[in-house]
Tab-separated table of C-alpha atoms and ligand atoms in Angstrom:
chain	number	residue	atom	x	y	z
A	1	MET	CA	-21.015	5.299	-18.576
A	2	ARG	CA	-18.017	4.129	-20.564
A	3	ILE	CA	-14.826	4.155	-18.521
A	4	THR	CA	-11.266	3.409	-19.586
A	5	ILE	CA	-8.556	2.843	-17.019
A	6	VAL	CA	-4.947	3.095	-18.111
A	7	GLY	CA	-2.821	0.903	-15.831
A	8	ALA	CA	-4.269	-2.347	-14.461
A	9	GLY	CA	-2.245	-2.633	-11.244
A	10	TYR	CA	-3.489	-2.675	-7.643
A	11	VAL	CA	-5.400	0.575	-8.086
A	12	GLY	CA	-6.469	0.340	-11.744
A	13	LEU	CA	-7.718	-3.212	-11.527
A	14	VAL	CA	-9.641	-2.755	-8.283
A	15	SER	CA	-11.145	0.548	-9.490
A	16	GLY	CA	-12.080	-1.013	-12.823
A	17	ALA	CA	-13.725	-4.047	-11.245
A	18	CYS	CA	-15.658	-1.875	-8.764
A	19	PHE	CA	-16.837	0.645	-11.395
A	20	ALA	CA	-18.001	-2.300	-13.524
A	21	ASP	CA	-19.823	-3.690	-10.519
A	22	PHE	CA	-21.703	-0.375	-10.240
A	23	GLY	CA	-22.966	-1.011	-13.787
A	24	HIS	CA	-20.496	1.063	-15.818
A	25	HIS	CA	-18.764	-0.359	-18.879
A	26	VAL	CA	-15.070	-0.533	-18.101
A	27	THR	CA	-11.992	-1.289	-20.163
A	28	CYS	CA	-8.696	-1.752	-18.340
A	29	VAL	CA	-5.656	-1.063	-20.508
A	30	ASP	CA	-2.158	-2.158	-19.600
A	31	LYS	CA	1.107	-2.236	-21.501
A	32	ASP	CA	2.017	-5.505	-19.827
A	33	ALA	CA	0.692	-8.136	-22.249
A	34	THR	CA	1.307	-10.982	-19.785
A	35	LYS	CA	-0.904	-9.239	-17.241
A	36	ILE	CA	-3.667	-8.644	-19.793
A	37	ASP	CA	-3.493	-12.242	-21.066
A	38	ALA	CA	-3.787	-13.516	-17.510
A	39	LEU	CA	-6.767	-11.251	-16.788
A	40	ARG	CA	-8.513	-12.355	-19.969
A	41	ASN	CA	-8.087	-15.943	-18.830
A	42	GLY	CA	-9.586	-15.111	-15.460
A	43	ASP	CA	-6.253	-15.161	-13.588
A	44	ILE	CA	-5.641	-12.249	-11.223
A	45	PRO	CA	-2.009	-11.125	-11.308
A	46	ILE	CA	-2.097	-9.739	-7.736
A	47	PHE	CA	-3.402	-11.074	-4.448
A	48	GLU	CA	-6.310	-9.000	-3.188
A	49	PRO	CA	-9.146	-10.634	-1.243
A	50	ARG	CA	-12.374	-11.164	-3.290
A	51	LEU	CA	-10.954	-9.485	-6.395
A	52	ASP	CA	-11.083	-12.736	-8.385
A	53	ASP	CA	-14.840	-13.092	-7.854
A	54	LEU	CA	-15.512	-9.452	-8.711
A	55	VAL	CA	-13.463	-9.630	-11.912
A	56	ALA	CA	-15.068	-12.934	-12.939
A	57	LYS	CA	-18.603	-11.681	-12.280
A	58	ASN	CA	-18.190	-8.458	-14.227
A	59	SER	CA	-16.213	-10.004	-17.085
A	60	LYS	CA	-19.005	-12.550	-17.504
A	61	ALA	CA	-21.587	-9.754	-17.556
A	62	ASP	CA	-19.548	-8.119	-20.339
A	63	ARG	CA	-19.007	-4.941	-18.315
A	64	LEU	CA	-15.277	-5.446	-17.735
A	65	LYS	CA	-12.750	-5.885	-20.536
A	66	PHE	CA	-8.979	-6.040	-20.718
A	67	THR	CA	-6.752	-4.888	-23.544
A	68	THR	CA	-3.274	-3.697	-24.427
A	69	GLU	CA	-4.740	-1.415	-27.144
A	70	LEU	CA	-5.388	1.999	-25.693
A	71	LYS	CA	-6.646	3.756	-28.807
A	72	GLU	CA	-10.069	2.222	-29.327
A	73	SER	CA	-11.113	2.182	-25.693
A	74	VAL	CA	-10.091	5.821	-25.153
A	75	ALA	CA	-11.981	6.947	-28.251
A	76	ASP	CA	-15.175	5.426	-26.841
A	77	ALA	CA	-14.768	6.579	-23.241
A	78	ASP	CA	-16.616	9.269	-21.287
A	79	ILE	CA	-13.926	9.219	-18.607
A	80	VAL	CA	-10.329	7.998	-18.958
A	81	PHE	CA	-8.443	7.298	-15.749
A	82	ILE	CA	-4.680	7.377	-15.467
A	83	ALA	CA	-3.781	4.746	-12.837
A	84	VAL	CA	-0.161	4.003	-13.707
A	85	GLY	CA	2.651	3.808	-11.171
A	86	THR	CA	4.430	6.869	-9.748
A	87	PRO	CA	7.432	5.319	-7.991
A	88	SER	CA	10.258	7.283	-6.400
A	89	ARG	CA	12.627	8.521	-9.078
A	90	ARG	CA	16.043	6.979	-8.745
A	91	GLY	CA	18.579	9.451	-7.474
A	92	ASP	CA	16.482	12.322	-6.137
A	93	GLY	CA	13.319	10.831	-4.577
A	94	HIS	CA	10.881	12.975	-6.595
A	95	ALA	CA	7.870	11.093	-7.938
A	96	ASP	CA	8.744	9.563	-11.305
A	97	LEU	CA	6.022	10.936	-13.561
A	98	SER	CA	7.274	9.403	-16.791
A	99	TYR	CA	4.523	6.732	-16.817
A	100	VAL	CA	1.854	9.377	-16.227
A	101	TYR	CA	3.161	11.643	-18.983
A	102	ASP	CA	3.559	8.745	-21.416
A	103	ALA	CA	-0.029	7.717	-20.718
A	104	ALA	CA	-1.185	11.331	-21.208
A	105	GLY	CA	0.529	11.444	-24.597
A	106	GLU	CA	-1.065	8.193	-25.709
A	107	ILE	CA	-4.479	9.358	-24.496
A	108	ALA	CA	-4.045	12.640	-26.431
A	109	ASP	CA	-3.624	10.739	-29.686
A	110	ALA	CA	-6.768	8.697	-29.091
A	111	ILE	CA	-9.336	11.166	-27.687
A	112	GLU	CA	-12.572	11.528	-29.679
A	113	GLY	CA	-15.494	13.623	-28.474
A	114	PHE	CA	-15.695	15.261	-25.054
A	115	THR	CA	-13.641	13.274	-22.526
A	116	VAL	CA	-12.739	13.693	-18.870
A	117	VAL	CA	-9.166	12.624	-18.187
A	118	ALA	CA	-8.914	11.854	-14.463
A	119	THR	CA	-5.672	11.144	-12.649
A	120	LYS	CA	-6.036	8.380	-10.064
A	121	SER	CA	-2.314	7.896	-9.643
A	122	THR	CA	-0.807	9.755	-6.701
A	123	VAL	CA	0.858	12.737	-8.357
A	124	PRO	CA	2.567	15.881	-7.068
A	125	VAL	CA	0.803	19.225	-7.113
A	126	GLY	CA	0.799	20.642	-10.614
A	127	THR	CA	0.839	17.318	-12.460
A	128	GLY	CA	-2.735	17.878	-13.661
A	129	ASP	CA	-1.595	21.138	-15.284
A	130	GLU	CA	1.179	19.264	-17.080
A	131	VAL	CA	-1.122	16.437	-18.197
A	132	GLU	CA	-3.455	19.083	-19.628
A	133	ARG	CA	-0.558	20.802	-21.393
A	134	ILE	CA	0.717	17.538	-22.903
A	135	ILE	CA	-2.690	16.581	-24.284
A	136	ARG	CA	-3.431	20.062	-25.643
A	137	GLU	CA	-0.031	20.351	-27.286
A	138	ARG	CA	-0.180	16.911	-28.835
A	139	ASN	CA	-3.802	17.134	-29.987
A	140	PRO	CA	-4.944	20.783	-30.154
A	141	LYS	CA	-8.398	19.743	-31.375
A	142	ALA	CA	-9.107	17.417	-28.454
A	143	ASP	CA	-12.197	18.316	-26.412
A	144	PHE	CA	-11.245	17.339	-22.861
A	145	VAL	CA	-10.865	18.396	-19.256
A	146	VAL	CA	-8.355	17.080	-16.720
A	147	ALA	CA	-9.510	16.191	-13.202
A	148	SER	CA	-7.632	14.890	-10.173
A	149	ASN	CA	-9.309	11.961	-8.414
A	150	PRO	CA	-6.779	10.519	-5.959
A	151	GLU	CA	-7.404	7.038	-4.644
A	152	PHE	CA	-7.386	6.169	-0.941
A	153	LEU	CA	-7.932	2.408	-1.017
A	154	ARG	CA	-5.730	0.181	1.119
A	155	GLU	CA	-4.294	-3.016	-0.257
A	156	GLY	CA	-5.795	-5.998	1.539
A	157	ALA	CA	-9.133	-4.210	1.992
A	158	ALA	CA	-9.228	-2.538	-1.395
A	159	ILE	CA	-12.718	-3.495	-2.557
A	160	GLU	CA	-14.352	-2.559	0.720
A	161	ASP	CA	-12.435	0.739	0.754
A	162	PHE	CA	-13.331	1.532	-2.836
A	163	LYS	CA	-17.025	0.789	-2.382
A	164	HIS	CA	-17.364	2.362	1.067
A	165	PRO	CA	-14.895	5.228	1.137
A	166	ASP	CA	-14.755	7.827	3.906
A	167	ARG	CA	-14.710	10.411	1.110
A	168	ILE	CA	-14.217	10.791	-2.615
A	169	VAL	CA	-12.178	13.786	-3.722
A	170	VAL	CA	-12.381	15.260	-7.195
A	171	GLY	CA	-10.239	18.234	-8.123
A	172	ILE	CA	-11.452	20.202	-11.134
A	173	GLU	CA	-10.549	23.383	-12.961
A	174	ASP	CA	-13.387	23.190	-15.498
A	175	GLU	CA	-17.031	22.811	-14.462
A	176	ARG	CA	-17.623	20.386	-17.336
A	177	ALA	CA	-15.951	17.647	-15.263
A	178	ARG	CA	-18.414	17.943	-12.375
A	179	SER	CA	-21.415	16.206	-13.853
A	180	PRO	CA	-19.690	13.130	-15.339
A	181	MET	CA	-17.600	12.592	-12.179
A	182	SER	CA	-20.735	12.920	-10.006
A	183	GLU	CA	-22.612	10.492	-12.231
A	184	LEU	CA	-19.732	8.007	-12.070
A	185	TYR	CA	-19.688	7.897	-8.272
A	186	ARG	CA	-23.465	8.170	-7.753
A	187	PRO	CA	-23.800	4.577	-6.515
A	188	ILE	CA	-21.355	5.331	-3.687
A	189	TYR	CA	-22.198	8.768	-2.448
A	190	LEU	CA	-25.944	8.213	-2.500
A	191	ASN	CA	-25.490	5.894	0.485
A	192	LYS	CA	-22.086	6.593	1.926
A	193	GLY	CA	-19.078	8.874	2.025
A	194	PRO	CA	-19.242	12.406	0.706
A	195	LEU	CA	-18.114	13.455	-2.739
A	196	VAL	CA	-15.977	16.565	-2.288
A	197	PHE	CA	-15.070	18.847	-5.170
A	198	THR	CA	-11.975	20.985	-4.768
A	199	SER	CA	-9.520	22.706	-7.067
A	200	ARG	CA	-7.211	20.322	-8.919
A	201	ARG	CA	-4.074	21.327	-7.033
A	202	THR	CA	-5.901	21.004	-3.726
A	203	ALA	CA	-7.006	17.450	-4.569
A	204	GLU	CA	-3.441	16.537	-5.500
A	205	LEU	CA	-2.138	17.884	-2.198
A	206	ILE	CA	-4.903	16.207	-0.157
A	207	LYS	CA	-3.634	12.766	-1.134
A	208	TYR	CA	-0.068	13.495	-0.020
A	209	ALA	CA	-1.218	15.297	3.122
A	210	SER	CA	-3.372	12.323	4.036
A	211	ASN	CA	-0.654	9.703	3.558
A	212	SER	CA	1.970	11.842	5.264
A	213	PHE	CA	-0.253	12.422	8.271
A	214	LEU	CA	-0.874	8.690	8.625
A	215	ALA	CA	2.844	7.928	8.268
A	216	MET	CA	3.519	10.507	10.984
A	217	LYS	CA	0.885	8.948	13.267
A	218	ILE	CA	2.468	5.502	12.928
A	219	THR	CA	5.905	6.947	13.542
A	220	PHE	CA	4.655	8.805	16.600
A	221	ILE	CA	3.386	5.641	18.247
A	222	ASN	CA	6.567	3.803	17.280
A	223	GLU	CA	8.609	6.382	19.138
A	224	MET	CA	6.219	6.071	22.090
A	225	ALA	CA	6.859	2.314	21.939
A	226	ASP	CA	10.613	2.852	22.279
A	227	LEU	CA	10.051	5.194	25.184
A	228	SER	CA	7.606	2.743	26.774
A	229	GLU	CA	10.286	0.058	26.666
A	230	ALA	CA	12.773	2.369	28.343
A	231	VAL	CA	10.460	3.536	31.123
A	232	GLY	CA	8.606	0.263	31.692
A	233	ALA	CA	5.230	1.348	30.264
A	234	ASP	CA	2.916	-0.529	27.908
A	235	VAL	CA	2.499	1.207	24.541
A	236	GLN	CA	-0.646	-0.729	23.708
A	237	ASP	CA	-2.407	0.782	26.686
A	238	VAL	CA	-0.996	4.200	25.777
A	239	ALA	CA	-2.359	3.809	22.226
A	240	ARG	CA	-5.733	2.491	23.341
A	241	VAL	CA	-6.309	5.264	25.805
A	242	ILE	CA	-5.060	8.198	23.726
A	243	GLY	CA	-7.089	6.743	20.842
A	244	LEU	CA	-10.280	7.088	22.889
A	245	ASP	CA	-9.884	10.819	22.496
A	246	LYS	CA	-11.912	11.546	19.355
A	247	ARG	CA	-9.485	14.274	18.364
A	248	ILE	CA	-6.785	11.601	18.111
A	249	GLY	CA	-8.755	8.521	17.021
A	250	SER	CA	-7.779	4.904	17.518
A	251	LYS	CA	-6.633	3.962	14.005
A	252	PHE	CA	-2.989	3.794	12.948
A	253	LEU	CA	-1.728	3.580	16.486
A	254	ASN	CA	-0.292	0.066	16.340
A	255	SER	CA	3.398	0.123	17.043
A	256	GLY	CA	5.535	-2.180	14.947
A	257	PRO	CA	8.584	-2.403	12.726
A	258	GLY	CA	7.903	0.860	10.859
A	259	PHE	CA	5.745	1.742	7.873
A	260	GLY	CA	6.471	0.372	4.428
A	261	GLY	CA	4.532	-0.486	1.308
A	262	SER	CA	3.976	1.002	-2.080
A	263	CYS	CA	2.649	4.368	-0.865
A	264	PHE	CA	3.831	5.854	2.450
A	265	PRO	CA	7.594	5.739	1.837
A	266	LYS	CA	7.450	7.152	-1.680
A	267	ASP	CA	4.660	9.639	-0.969
A	268	THR	CA	6.278	11.127	2.136
A	269	THR	CA	9.536	11.493	0.213
A	270	ALA	CA	7.801	13.077	-2.786
A	271	LEU	CA	5.931	15.557	-0.577
A	272	VAL	CA	9.168	16.628	1.091
A	273	LYS	CA	10.683	17.187	-2.363
A	274	THR	CA	7.718	19.287	-3.495
A	275	ALA	CA	7.877	21.340	-0.303
A	276	ASN	CA	11.591	21.967	-0.799
A	277	ASP	CA	10.970	23.074	-4.379
A	278	TYR	CA	8.531	25.663	-3.028
A	279	GLU	CA	10.942	26.608	-0.223
A	280	ARG	CA	8.471	25.468	2.442
A	281	PRO	CA	10.363	22.580	4.076
A	282	LEU	CA	8.224	20.062	5.975
A	283	SER	CA	10.385	19.264	8.982
A	284	LEU	CA	7.807	16.970	10.571
A	285	ILE	CA	7.644	14.759	7.508
A	286	GLU	CA	11.411	14.827	7.001
A	287	THR	CA	11.843	13.602	10.564
A	288	THR	CA	9.120	10.991	10.118
A	289	ILE	CA	11.019	9.540	7.164
A	290	ALA	CA	14.335	9.526	9.025
A	291	VAL	CA	12.887	7.950	12.172
A	292	ASN	CA	11.142	5.272	10.141
A	293	ASP	CA	14.262	4.430	8.134
A	294	ARG	CA	16.301	3.960	11.306
A	295	ARG	CA	13.628	1.816	12.838
A	296	LYS	CA	13.744	-1.043	10.351
A	297	ARG	CA	17.348	-1.992	11.069
A	298	ALA	CA	16.733	-1.351	14.757
A	299	MET	CA	14.188	-4.185	14.602
A	300	ALA	CA	16.952	-6.513	13.411
A	301	ARG	CA	19.043	-5.413	16.410
A	302	LYS	CA	16.102	-6.325	18.647
A	303	VAL	CA	16.251	-9.852	17.206
A	304	ILE	CA	20.022	-9.994	17.642
A	305	ASP	CA	19.682	-8.892	21.287
A	306	ALA	CA	17.019	-11.536	21.888
A	307	VAL	CA	19.404	-14.329	20.867
A	308	GLY	CA	22.226	-13.032	23.040
A	309	GLY	CA	23.860	-10.313	20.972
A	310	ASN	CA	25.173	-12.267	17.995
A	311	VAL	CA	23.470	-14.045	15.101
A	312	ARG	CA	26.580	-15.199	13.229
A	313	GLY	CA	26.089	-18.789	12.158
A	314	LYS	CA	22.604	-18.855	13.678
A	315	ARG	CA	19.332	-19.556	11.902
A	316	ILE	CA	16.566	-17.003	12.307
A	317	ALA	CA	12.998	-17.637	11.076
A	318	MET	CA	10.917	-14.770	9.706
A	319	LEU	CA	7.132	-15.090	9.559
A	320	GLY	CA	5.529	-12.646	7.136
A	321	LEU	CA	7.409	-10.689	4.480
A	322	THR	CA	4.819	-8.449	2.813
A	323	PHE	CA	4.467	-4.922	4.182
A	324	LYS	CA	1.122	-5.861	5.689
A	325	PRO	CA	-1.221	-8.864	5.682
A	326	ASN	CA	-3.639	-9.748	2.870
A	327	THR	CA	-1.457	-8.530	0.046
A	328	ASP	CA	1.410	-9.974	-1.952
A	329	ASP	CA	3.009	-6.520	-2.246
A	330	MET	CA	6.673	-6.441	-1.185
A	331	ARG	CA	7.379	-2.833	-2.177
A	332	ASP	CA	9.402	-1.149	0.600
A	333	ALA	CA	8.356	-3.805	3.135
A	334	PRO	CA	10.173	-3.544	6.505
A	335	SER	CA	11.119	-7.226	6.058
A	336	LEU	CA	13.596	-6.168	3.352
A	337	ALA	CA	15.728	-4.097	5.728
A	338	ILE	CA	15.304	-6.516	8.631
A	339	ALA	CA	16.384	-9.533	6.573
A	340	GLN	CA	19.338	-7.638	5.129
A	341	ALA	CA	20.503	-6.510	8.575
A	342	LEU	CA	20.247	-10.060	9.947
A	343	LYS	CA	22.189	-11.347	6.965
A	344	ASP	CA	24.794	-8.616	7.505
A	345	GLY	CA	25.101	-9.927	11.056
A	346	GLY	CA	25.913	-13.378	9.712
A	347	ALA	CA	22.547	-15.103	10.194
A	348	THR	CA	20.996	-17.718	7.939
A	349	ILE	CA	17.348	-16.849	7.443
A	350	SER	CA	14.373	-19.060	6.749
A	351	ALA	CA	11.070	-17.441	5.921
A	352	TYR	CA	7.444	-18.066	5.228
A	353	ASP	CA	4.759	-15.721	3.901
A	354	PRO	CA	1.288	-16.869	2.840
A	355	GLU	CA	1.167	-14.782	-0.378
A	356	GLY	CA	4.351	-12.778	-0.810
A	357	MET	CA	7.048	-15.381	-1.382
A	358	GLU	CA	7.063	-15.200	-5.163
A	359	GLN	CA	7.628	-11.442	-5.071
A	360	ALA	CA	10.030	-11.738	-2.124
A	361	ARG	CA	12.227	-14.228	-3.969
A	362	ALA	CA	13.362	-11.509	-6.372
A	363	GLU	CA	14.197	-9.046	-3.590
A	364	LEU	CA	15.572	-11.419	-0.971
A	365	PRO	CA	17.257	-14.245	-2.896
A	366	PHE	CA	19.329	-15.224	0.148
A	367	LEU	CA	16.325	-16.410	2.186
A	368	ASP	CA	15.392	-20.077	2.545
A	369	PHE	CA	11.725	-20.025	1.596
A	370	CYS	CA	9.619	-22.596	3.463
A	371	HIS	CA	6.126	-23.991	2.956
A	372	ASP	CA	4.768	-23.030	6.362
A	373	ALA	CA	5.618	-21.453	9.709
A	374	TYR	CA	6.752	-24.737	11.258
A	375	ALA	CA	9.124	-25.577	8.428
A	376	ALA	CA	10.604	-22.082	8.723
A	377	ALA	CA	11.041	-22.521	12.471
A	378	GLU	CA	13.086	-25.714	12.142
A	379	ASN	CA	16.456	-25.333	13.905
A	380	ALA	CA	15.870	-21.594	14.329
A	381	GLU	CA	17.300	-19.740	17.317
A	382	ALA	CA	14.445	-17.237	17.120
A	383	LEU	CA	11.098	-16.908	15.414
A	384	VAL	CA	10.300	-13.359	14.309
A	385	ILE	CA	6.773	-12.245	13.461
A	386	VAL	CA	7.264	-9.480	10.912
A	387	THR	CA	3.789	-9.315	9.331
A	388	GLU	CA	0.625	-10.065	11.273
A	389	TRP	CA	-1.110	-12.512	8.935
A	390	ASP	CA	-4.119	-14.133	10.650
A	391	GLN	CA	-2.571	-17.582	10.373
A	392	PHE	CA	0.258	-16.480	12.694
A	393	ARG	CA	-2.196	-15.509	15.424
A	394	ALA	CA	-2.775	-19.061	16.662
A	395	LEU	CA	0.577	-20.795	16.293
A	396	ASP	CA	1.107	-24.175	17.967
A	397	PHE	CA	3.892	-23.294	20.415
A	398	THR	CA	4.324	-26.853	21.656
A	399	ARG	CA	5.131	-27.927	18.116
A	400	LEU	CA	7.333	-24.894	17.520
A	401	LYS	CA	9.351	-25.579	20.650
A	402	GLN	CA	10.020	-29.113	19.477
A	403	VAL	CA	11.462	-28.015	16.126
A	404	MET	CA	13.341	-24.856	17.153
A	405	ALA	CA	16.939	-24.732	18.361
A	406	GLN	CA	15.910	-22.222	21.028
A	407	PRO	CA	12.380	-21.165	22.028
A	408	ILE	CA	12.521	-17.430	21.421
A	409	LEU	CA	9.670	-15.420	19.888
A	410	VAL	CA	10.250	-11.857	18.703
A	411	ASP	CA	6.800	-10.453	18.035
A	412	LEU	CA	7.268	-7.229	16.063
A	413	ARG	CA	3.480	-6.792	15.715
A	414	ASN	CA	2.463	-7.403	19.326
A	415	ILE	CA	-0.065	-10.075	18.373
A	416	TYR	CA	0.662	-12.199	21.459
A	417	ARG	CA	0.988	-11.464	25.150
A	418	LYS	CA	3.896	-12.487	27.319
A	419	SER	CA	1.518	-14.338	29.655
A	420	GLU	CA	0.264	-16.526	26.775
A	421	ILE	CA	3.688	-17.471	25.475
A	422	GLU	CA	5.750	-18.017	28.602
A	423	PRO	CA	3.849	-21.107	29.778
A	424	TYR	CA	5.213	-22.853	26.661
A	425	GLY	CA	8.746	-22.144	27.804
A	426	PHE	CA	9.320	-19.398	25.259
A	427	LYS	CA	11.301	-16.254	25.836
A	428	TYR	CA	9.108	-13.448	24.470
A	429	ARG	CA	10.159	-10.095	23.013
A	430	CYS	CA	7.754	-7.526	21.587
A	431	VAL	CA	7.502	-3.819	20.792
A	432	GLY	CA	6.869	-1.229	23.467
A	433	ARG	CA	5.597	-3.575	26.160
A	434	PRO	CA	7.354	-4.927	29.235
A	435	HIS	CA	9.172	-8.173	28.412
A	436	GLU	CA	11.870	-8.563	31.050
A	437	GLU	CA	12.762	-12.201	31.720
B	1	NAD	P1	1.107	-0.869	-10.113
B	1	NAD	O1	2.548	-0.795	-10.367
B	1	NAD	O2	0.518	-2.055	-9.421
B	1	NAD	O3	0.318	-0.719	-11.499
B	1	NAD	C1	0.637	0.201	-12.504
B	1	NAD	C2	0.300	-0.445	-13.854
B	1	NAD	O4	0.386	0.544	-14.877
B	1	NAD	C3	1.280	-1.560	-14.261
B	1	NAD	O5	0.539	-2.749	-14.508
B	1	NAD	C4	1.947	-1.027	-15.549
B	1	NAD	O6	2.222	-2.044	-16.477
B	1	NAD	C5	0.872	-0.091	-16.054
B	1	NAD	N1	1.334	0.959	-16.988
B	1	NAD	C6	2.380	1.813	-16.856
B	1	NAD	N2	2.434	2.665	-17.901
B	1	NAD	C7	1.392	2.347	-18.722
B	1	NAD	C8	0.882	2.887	-19.944
B	1	NAD	N3	1.464	3.936	-20.542
B	1	NAD	N4	-0.187	2.306	-20.497
B	1	NAD	C9	-0.790	1.252	-19.900
B	1	NAD	N5	-0.375	0.726	-18.731
B	1	NAD	C10	0.689	1.262	-18.134
B	1	NAD	O7	0.740	0.468	-9.312
B	1	NAD	P2	-0.418	0.695	-8.215
B	1	NAD	O8	-0.004	0.153	-6.902
B	1	NAD	O9	-1.738	0.284	-8.799
B	1	NAD	O10	-0.365	2.280	-8.099
B	1	NAD	C11	-0.820	3.123	-9.134
B	1	NAD	C12	-0.924	4.535	-8.596
B	1	NAD	O11	-1.931	4.597	-7.581
B	1	NAD	C13	0.356	5.062	-7.953
B	1	NAD	O12	0.479	6.432	-8.230
B	1	NAD	C14	0.119	4.844	-6.476
B	1	NAD	O13	0.837	5.748	-5.672
B	1	NAD	C15	-1.365	5.110	-6.374
B	1	NAD	N6	-2.022	4.455	-5.240
B	1	NAD	C16	-1.689	3.170	-4.914
B	1	NAD	C17	-2.336	2.545	-3.857
B	1	NAD	C18	-1.974	1.127	-3.463
B	1	NAD	O14	-2.378	0.698	-2.383
B	1	NAD	N7	-1.249	0.371	-4.282
B	1	NAD	C19	-3.334	3.227	-3.142
B	1	NAD	C20	-3.669	4.516	-3.522
B	1	NAD	C21	-2.999	5.123	-4.576
């Protein structure tokens, strides 16, 4: 099949490379000429494990192309995906659909022959109707149907998630979309996760319901972590044991500094806005957002407490800045609020992240960026693990103690145990587990 993907970001690029790997002919279109130039030269503008090999392999096989020119590739395509960003709109928190609607307008001008236009971007309920209206109004002769095909991949494991999904959801209002969308995903659902067809509005809501539920699950265990600290329980045991109940499940029960990233914060907010518009407020999700927002600065207070209640004039080292490991994505990362709160308290902050420092530099210009964990730890009064990159799981604590001003580890991801750290003479603080000195 001939596929065009509009928007070559985290989702568009991974989807394009994976569809090409299935044997489809894919063109990724992006307005950002620098991005397209880089991709044509074999440079991947984002960090995503194994994506470079997949792009190289499929570009070489002539199944994956990159362009800034939408018109030609849309004219040739059987299916055109919209995979542009839908960030929070400044001011009111609704999803900003301007990129989606602009893309729809450009697609309308270029459609030739029967085409499925499928929205991969996360979009509020009813956006498919509007995309359809825009295309019909702009090009009344166009022969097309609009489907919703939300994407569930996770950054850091995006290729694996795309190729082995738990489910693929396609929302359609016109039966003519069913066969091409089934054909497109045949290589996946023949072996693995089910392909589920729903109505278009249902598919749009499924994506938000899914992300909001996961955000709520994380927030639940974070609150249990706070309670565990207060009552002297161990939240990791709580999570492990409640997770053994199949109705609950073990995933997304790691307590930490709060959820962040390019999806959960904006999607929970957008869902709350939609619900308010329909006069069906979602109190659980509203509370989830509020609890999570409070939590990020509370993590900075945990660091301040660990160094004796005051960070003014003190150096604090942060390890990990991205919202999770194996990505360079800094969007809404908890590190942003934590670093700001420490700075507000008067701290000087050094930091190291394996992949996110270039992006972090723009957002956190006041950090001293270092080339590794040990350089960041130099003269620090506390070392704070913010993101659980693998390379922070086996730190050399003898070396760290030599370079730090005070041996204090604040482990916001619970990747160590008190019993492992204390023999090195470190004071250890974590989340939701006993840590009394
Ligand atoms: P992104 O910002 O990384 O990429 C979007 C790309 O679209 C950019 O490169 C931008 O230049 C391009 N673009 C915008 N308007 C364009 C136009 N008219 N023509 C051509 N290109 C255009 O965004 P992302 O993280 O890939 O997210 C895309 C969508 O997928 C969002 O709705 C997001 O919520 C959703 N999503 C993201 C993830 C994730 O993990 N990042 C997972 C699932 C779903």
